Coordinates of C-alpha atoms and ligand atoms in Angstrom, one line a residue:
M1 CA -33.5 14.4 -87.9
I2 CA -30.9 11.7 -87.7
D3 CA -30.0 9.4 -90.6
L4 CA -31.1 5.9 -89.4
R5 CA -28.4 4.1 -91.4
T6 CA -25.9 6.0 -89.3
A7 CA -27.8 5.6 -86.1
A8 CA -27.6 1.8 -86.5
L9 CA -23.8 2.0 -86.4
L10 CA -23.5 4.3 -83.4
P11 CA -23.2 1.6 -80.7
L12 CA -20.3 0.1 -82.6
L13 CA -18.6 3.4 -83.2
A14 CA -18.8 4.1 -79.5
L15 CA -16.6 1.0 -78.8
S16 CA -13.9 1.8 -81.3
A17 CA -10.9 4.0 -80.5
P18 CA -11.6 7.7 -80.5
A19 CA -11.5 9.1 -84.0
A20 CA -8.9 11.8 -84.7
A21 CA -10.3 15.1 -83.6
A22 CA -11.6 17.4 -86.4
P23 CA -8.9 19.8 -87.2
I24 CA -9.0 23.4 -86.0
T25 CA -10.5 25.5 -88.8
E26 CA -9.6 28.9 -90.2
A27 CA -13.3 29.9 -89.6
A28 CA -13.0 29.1 -85.9
L29 CA -9.9 31.3 -85.5
A30 CA -11.4 34.1 -87.6
R31 CA -14.4 34.4 -85.3
H32 CA -12.3 35.4 -82.4
I33 CA -10.0 37.6 -84.5
D34 CA -13.0 39.5 -85.9
V35 CA -14.2 40.3 -82.4
L36 CA -10.9 41.0 -80.7
A37 CA -9.5 43.1 -83.5
S38 CA -12.8 45.0 -84.3
N39 CA -12.9 48.7 -83.9
A40 CA -15.1 48.3 -80.8
Y41 CA -12.1 46.9 -79.0
E42 CA -10.0 50.0 -79.9
G43 CA -6.7 48.2 -80.3
R44 CA -6.8 46.5 -76.8
K45 CA -4.4 48.9 -75.1
P46 CA -4.0 48.1 -71.4
G47 CA -5.7 50.7 -69.2
T48 CA -8.4 51.5 -71.8
P49 CA -12.1 50.3 -72.1
G50 CA -11.1 48.2 -75.1
A51 CA -8.8 46.2 -72.8
V52 CA -11.6 45.5 -70.4
K53 CA -13.7 44.2 -73.3
A54 CA -10.8 42.0 -74.5
V55 CA -10.2 40.3 -71.1
T56 CA -13.9 39.8 -70.6
Y57 CA -14.2 38.2 -74.0
I58 CA -11.2 35.9 -73.4
A59 CA -12.5 34.7 -70.0
G60 CA -15.8 33.9 -71.6
A61 CA -14.1 32.0 -74.5
F62 CA -11.9 30.1 -72.0
R63 CA -15.0 29.1 -70.1
N64 CA -16.7 28.1 -73.3
A65 CA -13.7 26.0 -74.2
G66 CA -14.1 24.0 -71.0
L67 CA -11.4 25.7 -68.8
V68 CA -11.9 26.7 -65.2
P69 CA -10.6 30.0 -63.7
G70 CA -6.9 29.8 -62.9
A71 CA -5.9 32.9 -61.0
A72 CA -4.9 32.6 -57.4
D73 CA -8.1 34.2 -56.1
G74 CA -10.3 31.7 -58.0
S75 CA -11.2 34.2 -60.7
W76 CA -10.0 34.3 -64.4
Y77 CA -8.1 37.5 -63.7
Q78 CA -4.6 38.1 -62.3
T79 CA -4.3 41.8 -61.7
V80 CA -1.2 43.5 -63.0
A81 CA -0.5 47.0 -61.6
F82 CA 1.1 49.4 -64.1
V83 CA 2.2 53.0 -63.9
E84 CA 2.3 55.3 -66.9
R85 CA 4.5 58.3 -66.8
M86 CA 4.3 61.2 -69.4
P87 CA 6.9 64.0 -69.3
V88 CA 5.4 67.4 -68.6
S89 CA 8.5 69.6 -68.3
T90 CA 12.2 69.1 -67.6
D91 CA 14.3 72.0 -66.4
L92 CA 18.0 71.4 -66.2
R93 CA 20.5 74.0 -65.0
I94 CA 24.2 73.9 -64.9
G95 CA 25.1 77.0 -62.9
D96 CA 23.3 79.8 -64.6
R97 CA 23.0 78.0 -67.9
H98 CA 19.7 76.4 -68.9
E99 CA 20.1 73.2 -71.0
S100 CA 17.1 72.5 -73.3
E101 CA 18.1 69.3 -74.9
V102 CA 17.0 67.0 -72.1
V103 CA 13.7 65.2 -71.5
A104 CA 12.9 63.0 -68.5
T105 CA 10.2 61.6 -66.3
G106 CA 10.1 61.5 -62.5
L107 CA 9.1 58.8 -60.1
N108 CA 6.6 61.3 -58.7
P109 CA 4.7 64.2 -60.3
R110 CA 7.4 66.7 -59.2
I111 CA 11.0 65.9 -58.5
R112 CA 13.7 68.4 -57.7
I113 CA 17.3 67.5 -57.5
V114 CA 19.5 70.4 -56.3
D115 CA 23.2 70.9 -57.0
A116 CA 23.9 67.2 -57.5
P117 CA 27.2 65.7 -58.7
V118 CA 27.3 64.5 -62.3
V119 CA 28.9 61.2 -63.1
F120 CA 29.6 59.7 -66.6
A121 CA 29.3 55.9 -66.1
G122 CA 30.2 54.7 -69.6
Y123 CA 27.6 52.1 -70.8
G124 CA 26.5 51.6 -67.2
I125 CA 26.9 47.8 -67.6
V126 CA 27.5 45.5 -64.7
G127 CA 27.7 41.8 -65.6
E128 CA 28.8 39.7 -68.6
G129 CA 32.4 40.0 -67.3
R130 CA 32.2 43.8 -67.1
D131 CA 31.8 46.4 -64.4
D132 CA 31.6 49.9 -65.7
L133 CA 30.9 51.2 -62.2
N134 CA 34.1 49.6 -60.9
G135 CA 33.0 49.9 -57.3
V136 CA 32.4 53.6 -57.5
S137 CA 29.4 54.9 -55.5
L138 CA 26.9 56.9 -57.3
A139 CA 25.1 58.1 -54.2
G140 CA 22.9 61.1 -55.0
A141 CA 24.4 61.6 -58.4
I142 CA 22.9 62.5 -61.8
V143 CA 24.4 59.7 -63.9
L144 CA 25.0 60.0 -67.6
I145 CA 25.4 56.8 -69.7
R146 CA 25.9 56.2 -73.4
G147 CA 23.4 53.9 -75.2
G148 CA 24.4 51.0 -77.4
T149 CA 26.7 48.1 -76.8
P150 CA 30.4 48.0 -76.0
K151 CA 32.6 46.7 -78.8
G152 CA 32.8 42.9 -78.7
M153 CA 29.9 42.3 -76.2
A154 CA 27.6 39.7 -77.5
H155 CA 24.8 39.7 -74.9
P156 CA 24.5 43.2 -73.4
P157 CA 22.2 43.5 -70.4
R158 CA 18.8 45.0 -71.3
P159 CA 18.3 48.8 -70.6
A160 CA 16.2 48.1 -67.6
E161 CA 18.9 45.9 -66.1
R162 CA 21.5 48.7 -66.7
V163 CA 19.3 51.2 -64.9
A164 CA 18.7 48.8 -62.0
A165 CA 22.5 48.4 -61.5
L166 CA 22.9 52.2 -61.4
L167 CA 20.0 52.5 -59.0
D168 CA 21.6 49.9 -56.7
R169 CA 24.7 52.1 -56.5
G170 CA 22.6 55.0 -55.4
A171 CA 22.0 57.0 -58.7
R172 CA 19.2 59.6 -58.3
A173 CA 18.9 60.3 -62.0
V174 CA 19.9 58.4 -65.1
L175 CA 20.1 60.2 -68.4
T176 CA 21.1 58.3 -71.6
I177 CA 23.2 60.3 -74.0
T178 CA 21.8 60.0 -77.5
P179 CA 24.0 58.8 -80.4
A180 CA 25.9 61.6 -82.2
G181 CA 23.7 61.3 -85.4
A182 CA 20.3 61.1 -83.7
A183 CA 18.0 64.0 -84.4
W184 CA 17.0 65.5 -81.0
V185 CA 13.4 66.2 -82.1
D186 CA 13.0 62.5 -82.8
V187 CA 14.3 61.5 -79.4
A188 CA 12.3 64.1 -77.6
S189 CA 9.1 63.0 -79.3
Q190 CA 9.8 59.4 -78.5
V191 CA 10.4 60.0 -74.8
G192 CA 7.5 62.5 -74.9
R193 CA 5.1 59.6 -75.7
G194 CA 5.8 58.5 -72.1
S195 CA 6.6 55.0 -70.7
T196 CA 4.7 52.4 -68.8
M197 CA 6.3 50.1 -66.2
L198 CA 5.1 47.6 -63.7
A199 CA 4.1 49.3 -60.5
T200 CA 6.6 47.0 -58.7
A201 CA 9.5 48.0 -60.9
K202 CA 12.3 50.0 -59.3
R203 CA 13.4 53.1 -61.1
P204 CA 15.5 56.2 -60.3
A205 CA 13.9 59.5 -59.2
V206 CA 14.5 60.8 -62.7
Q207 CA 15.1 58.9 -65.9
G208 CA 15.4 60.3 -69.4
A209 CA 17.6 61.3 -72.3
I210 CA 20.1 64.1 -73.0
S211 CA 21.4 65.0 -76.4
H212 CA 25.0 64.3 -77.6
A213 CA 25.4 68.0 -78.2
A214 CA 24.2 68.8 -74.6
F215 CA 26.8 66.4 -73.3
A216 CA 29.5 68.1 -75.4
R217 CA 28.4 71.5 -73.9
L218 CA 28.7 70.1 -70.4
T219 CA 32.4 69.0 -70.8
P220 CA 35.1 69.5 -73.3
A221 CA 36.2 65.9 -72.5
A222 CA 33.0 64.5 -74.0
P223 CA 34.5 62.8 -77.1
A224 CA 37.3 61.3 -75.0
L225 CA 34.9 60.1 -72.4
L226 CA 32.6 58.4 -74.9
A227 CA 35.5 56.7 -76.6
A228 CA 37.0 55.6 -73.2
A229 CA 33.7 53.8 -72.4
D230 CA 34.7 51.0 -74.8
G231 CA 37.9 50.3 -72.9
A232 CA 38.0 47.4 -70.5
A233 CA 39.6 49.5 -67.8
F234 CA 36.9 52.2 -67.8
R235 CA 36.0 53.8 -64.5
P236 CA 33.2 56.3 -63.9
V237 CA 34.3 59.9 -64.2
T238 CA 32.8 62.7 -62.0
L239 CA 32.4 65.9 -64.0
A240 CA 33.5 69.3 -62.8
R241 CA 30.0 70.8 -62.8
H242 CA 27.0 70.1 -60.6
M243 CA 23.4 70.1 -62.0
T244 CA 20.0 71.1 -60.7
M245 CA 17.0 69.4 -62.2
T246 CA 13.2 70.0 -61.8
V247 CA 11.1 67.4 -63.5
E248 CA 7.3 67.4 -63.8
T249 CA 5.5 64.3 -64.8
Q250 CA 2.0 63.1 -65.3
V251 CA 1.9 59.9 -63.3
R252 CA -1.1 57.6 -64.0
P253 CA -1.4 54.2 -62.1
F254 CA -3.8 51.7 -63.7
A255 CA -4.6 48.0 -63.5
S256 CA -4.7 45.5 -66.2
W257 CA -5.1 41.7 -66.2
N258 CA -3.6 38.4 -67.3
V259 CA -6.5 36.1 -68.1
I260 CA -5.8 32.6 -66.7
G261 CA -7.7 29.4 -67.3
R262 CA -6.7 25.8 -66.5
R263 CA -7.7 22.2 -66.8
A264 CA -6.7 19.9 -64.0
G265 CA -4.7 16.8 -64.9
T266 CA -5.4 13.4 -63.5
A267 CA -2.1 13.2 -61.6
A268 CA -1.7 14.7 -58.2
Q269 CA 2.0 15.6 -58.8
G270 CA 1.2 19.2 -59.8
K271 CA 3.3 19.4 -62.9
A272 CA 1.9 21.6 -65.6
V273 CA 2.2 22.6 -69.3
L274 CA 1.7 26.3 -70.1
F275 CA 0.1 27.8 -73.1
T276 CA 0.5 31.5 -73.5
G277 CA -0.2 34.4 -75.9
H278 CA -0.6 38.2 -75.4
W279 CA -3.9 39.9 -75.8
D280 CA -2.8 43.5 -75.6
H281 CA -1.9 45.7 -78.5
L282 CA -1.2 49.4 -79.2
G283 CA -4.7 51.0 -78.9
I284 CA -5.4 54.3 -80.6
C285 CA -2.1 54.9 -82.3
R286 CA -2.6 57.8 -84.7
P287 CA -3.4 61.4 -84.0
A288 CA -6.8 63.0 -84.2
G289 CA -7.8 63.6 -87.8
A290 CA -6.0 60.5 -89.2
A291 CA -8.2 58.4 -91.5
D292 CA -7.7 55.3 -89.4
R293 CA -6.5 55.9 -85.8
I294 CA -6.8 52.3 -84.4
C295 CA -4.0 49.8 -84.4
N296 CA -6.3 46.8 -84.2
G297 CA -3.7 44.1 -83.8
A298 CA -5.4 41.3 -85.8
V299 CA -2.3 39.4 -86.6
D300 CA -0.5 40.8 -83.5
N301 CA -1.9 39.1 -81.5
A302 CA -5.6 38.5 -81.8
S303 CA -4.5 35.6 -84.0
G304 CA -2.4 34.1 -81.1
I305 CA -5.3 34.5 -78.7
A306 CA -7.7 32.8 -81.2
S307 CA -5.2 29.9 -81.5
L308 CA -4.9 29.7 -77.6
I309 CA -8.7 29.5 -77.2
E310 CA -9.2 26.9 -79.9
T311 CA -6.2 24.9 -78.6
A312 CA -7.9 24.8 -75.2
R313 CA -11.2 23.6 -76.8
Q314 CA -9.5 20.9 -78.8
L315 CA -7.5 19.6 -75.9
G316 CA -10.6 19.6 -73.8
A317 CA -12.4 17.4 -76.4
G318 CA -9.6 14.8 -76.2
P319 CA -8.5 12.5 -73.4
K320 CA -8.0 13.9 -70.0
P321 CA -4.4 15.1 -69.5
V322 CA -2.2 13.6 -66.8
R323 CA -0.5 16.9 -66.1
D324 CA -2.3 20.2 -65.6
E325 CA -2.9 22.5 -68.6
V326 CA -2.6 26.2 -67.9
F327 CA -3.6 28.9 -70.4
I328 CA -2.5 32.5 -69.9
A329 CA -3.5 35.4 -72.1
T330 CA -1.0 38.0 -71.0
T331 CA -1.3 41.8 -70.8
G332 CA 1.5 44.3 -71.4
E333 CA 3.5 42.4 -73.9
E334 CA 3.8 45.4 -76.2
L335 CA 5.1 47.4 -73.2
G336 CA 8.1 45.0 -72.8
L337 CA 6.7 41.5 -71.9
L338 CA 5.4 43.1 -68.6
G339 CA 2.3 40.9 -68.1
M340 CA 4.4 37.8 -68.4
E341 CA 7.0 39.4 -66.0
A342 CA 4.3 40.0 -63.5
W343 CA 3.0 36.4 -63.8
A344 CA 6.5 35.0 -63.4
A345 CA 7.0 37.2 -60.3
A346 CA 3.7 35.8 -58.8
P347 CA 3.2 32.6 -60.7
T348 CA -0.1 30.7 -60.3
V349 CA 1.9 27.5 -60.7
P350 CA 5.5 27.3 -59.2
L351 CA 8.0 27.8 -62.1
T352 CA 9.8 24.6 -61.1
E353 CA 6.6 22.7 -61.8
I354 CA 6.3 23.8 -65.4
V355 CA 7.7 21.2 -67.7
A356 CA 7.1 23.1 -70.9
A357 CA 5.5 26.3 -72.3
I358 CA 4.3 27.1 -75.7
N359 CA 3.8 30.8 -76.6
V360 CA 1.7 31.9 -79.6
D361 CA 2.4 35.3 -81.2
T362 CA 1.8 36.7 -84.7
V363 CA 0.8 33.5 -86.3
A364 CA -1.7 34.6 -89.0
I365 CA 0.7 35.3 -91.8
A366 CA 1.4 32.0 -93.4
P367 CA -0.5 29.5 -95.6
R368 CA -0.6 25.8 -94.9
G369 CA 2.3 23.7 -95.9
L370 CA 5.3 25.6 -94.6
P371 CA 7.9 23.7 -92.6
V372 CA 7.8 23.9 -88.8
A373 CA 10.3 26.1 -87.2
I374 CA 11.0 26.5 -83.4
V375 CA 11.7 29.9 -81.9
G376 CA 14.1 28.8 -79.1
R377 CA 15.5 25.8 -81.0
G378 CA 18.5 24.4 -79.2
L379 CA 17.6 25.9 -75.9
T380 CA 15.2 23.4 -74.5
R381 CA 14.5 19.6 -74.4
L382 CA 11.4 20.2 -76.5
D383 CA 13.0 20.1 -80.0
P384 CA 12.8 16.3 -80.6
I385 CA 9.2 16.2 -79.5
V386 CA 8.1 19.1 -81.7
D387 CA 10.1 17.7 -84.7
A388 CA 8.8 14.2 -84.3
T389 CA 5.2 15.4 -83.9
A390 CA 5.4 17.7 -86.9
R391 CA 6.7 14.8 -89.1
R392 CA 4.0 12.5 -87.7
L393 CA 1.4 15.1 -88.9
G394 CA 3.1 15.0 -92.4
R395 CA 4.9 18.3 -92.0
R396 CA 8.4 19.2 -92.9
V397 CA 10.8 20.5 -90.3
D398 CA 13.0 23.6 -90.6
D399 CA 15.8 22.9 -88.2
D400 CA 18.1 25.9 -88.7
L401 CA 18.4 28.5 -86.0
E402 CA 17.1 31.5 -87.9
A403 CA 13.9 31.8 -86.0
N404 CA 15.8 32.4 -82.8
A405 CA 16.3 36.0 -83.9
F406 CA 12.8 36.4 -82.4
I407 CA 13.3 34.9 -79.0
D408 CA 13.5 38.2 -77.1
R409 CA 10.5 39.7 -78.9
Q410 CA 8.0 37.4 -77.3
D411 CA 6.7 36.4 -73.9
G412 CA 8.4 33.0 -73.9
A413 CA 11.7 34.9 -73.3
V414 CA 10.7 35.8 -69.8
L415 CA 10.2 32.1 -69.0
V416 CA 13.4 31.0 -70.7
R417 CA 15.4 33.5 -68.6
R418 CA 14.0 31.7 -65.5
G419 CA 14.9 28.2 -66.7
V420 CA 11.4 27.2 -67.9
P421 CA 11.6 25.4 -71.3
A422 CA 9.5 27.7 -73.6
V423 CA 9.2 27.8 -77.4
M424 CA 7.1 29.1 -80.2
I425 CA 6.4 26.6 -83.0
G426 CA 5.0 26.7 -86.4
G427 CA 5.2 27.8 -90.0
S428 CA 5.1 31.6 -89.5
F429 CA 8.7 31.4 -88.3
S430 CA 10.2 29.2 -91.0
D431 CA 9.5 31.7 -93.8
L432 CA 11.4 34.7 -92.5
K433 CA 10.9 36.6 -95.7
R434 CA 7.2 36.4 -95.2
L435 CA 7.5 37.4 -91.6
Q436 CA 9.8 40.4 -92.4
A437 CA 7.3 41.5 -95.1
F438 CA 4.7 41.7 -92.4
L439 CA 7.0 43.4 -89.9
G440 CA 7.9 45.9 -92.6
G441 CA 4.3 46.4 -93.5
A442 CA 1.0 46.2 -91.5
Y443 CA 2.8 45.3 -88.2
H444 CA 2.1 47.8 -85.4
G445 CA 0.1 50.0 -87.8
P446 CA -3.6 50.8 -88.4
T447 CA -3.8 48.3 -91.3
D448 CA -3.2 45.2 -89.1
N449 CA -7.0 44.6 -89.4
P450 CA -9.2 41.6 -89.6
G451 CA -9.3 40.4 -93.2
H452 CA -6.4 42.6 -94.3
G453 CA -3.4 40.3 -94.9
V454 CA -4.6 37.9 -92.2
V455 CA -3.8 34.4 -93.5
L456 CA -5.2 31.6 -91.3
G457 CA -4.3 28.4 -93.1
G458 CA -0.9 28.1 -91.4
A459 CA -2.3 29.3 -88.1
A460 CA -4.9 26.6 -88.1
E461 CA -2.4 24.0 -89.0
D462 CA 0.0 25.2 -86.3
A463 CA -2.8 25.1 -83.7
D464 CA -3.3 21.4 -84.7
L465 CA 0.4 20.9 -84.2
T466 CA 0.3 22.6 -80.8
V467 CA -2.5 20.3 -79.7
A468 CA -0.6 17.2 -80.9
V469 CA 2.6 18.4 -79.2
A470 CA 0.6 19.2 -76.0
R471 CA -0.8 15.7 -75.8
V472 CA 2.8 14.4 -75.6
L473 CA 3.9 17.1 -73.1
V474 CA 1.0 16.4 -70.6
D475 CA 2.0 12.8 -70.5
P476 CA 4.8 12.0 -68.0
V477 CA 5.5 8.7 -69.8
A478 CA 6.0 10.2 -73.2
Y479 CA 7.8 13.3 -71.8
P480 CA 9.3 12.6 -68.3
A481 CA 10.1 15.5 -66.1
P482 CA 13.9 16.0 -65.8
Ligands
ZN1 ZN1 3.5 43.7 -81.2

């Protein structure tokens, strides 16, 4: 029953300016986290039933928040094809000698490379003013590289980029030599857990690791070669011995999905603002018999998905945007930002049309009242808008660059590399002690559960900030396209 005193005022209220929207609450975020990070979702690992539950839930929540499907086929789901490879056996022979300290996976279930030349290619780096391959062809070779970064190199290419360069020169196999101090059992068990790539990714026929000791058994020049790799004049060295390898691999292709929703803007110019967060996590992450086997990923990143959903709802409750709003819950972030890579390779909005992107990851660790930091500060045109909006909301601004240490650990990095202005904003990244405490504790373990260490005050406040910033970004007058 309605209060008549209030009812009498309703026609007047309808004529006044829209009231400030009710803030996003901790309870609203917790409702999504409690579902997505429940044991029923089994840690949301791509390729598992829990992942199907997660994307179904998110599509429903996007619909409920007023979005429409945003994938190219008119559905909520952009399919992302993955291939998981688990090593079964690696047989490496140098003449009659069998070398056991090597572990690798093959492109196909059984790969045999017979009597191939072996080339040591230093760090295997091409680019950043360096060419370890020096024009040398690696056609058909088993290529050995050392891990790590050459002395004095600030921005080394990522491992996948190094392998791609070796593949371009014709390498059949790439084996990374482990550091001198690394325990081989640890390396073997790490590689033994397998790896997952996008089905579209190129890789050599064989890829894996070989121990430092095995390299030393292969050539007496090993120490000199490893040291020479740091020199600017390094050239690949073909070793005296050939190798024969037989690699057996369990190859499992599977599909996963980016969940995409959108709200059309009033302008026909097609420009869009992107809101992203990853839904995937690590799944069942402890062996049979462990007390708690599920890495539930409540903070990482059910909290970000909760924020994404409530941001969508809040924006939908306000004025219609001029630019489009596109919401992407990505898969495969924990596998190396792969869902976002897949989206960027087949974007539902041309990358050149995206005027800004805000990613949300690992936001449920801070209380209200922390200053607003930007992951990506100094790299985009967004800083003054975020700072001014934060101050307008009565928040302090943390304007140092410390939070940029996390740039490469989140989906926004994929967009930044392609020239799209992408940031993460909020209080979680201004108190790095607090963030490090989470990373050193529940992070990526079975205790990242709903209710356990999940702090939602800051996440709610940051979601309100995201909404306020978004209202500026979707307005071409307030934020003109470059
Ligand atoms: Zn994570």
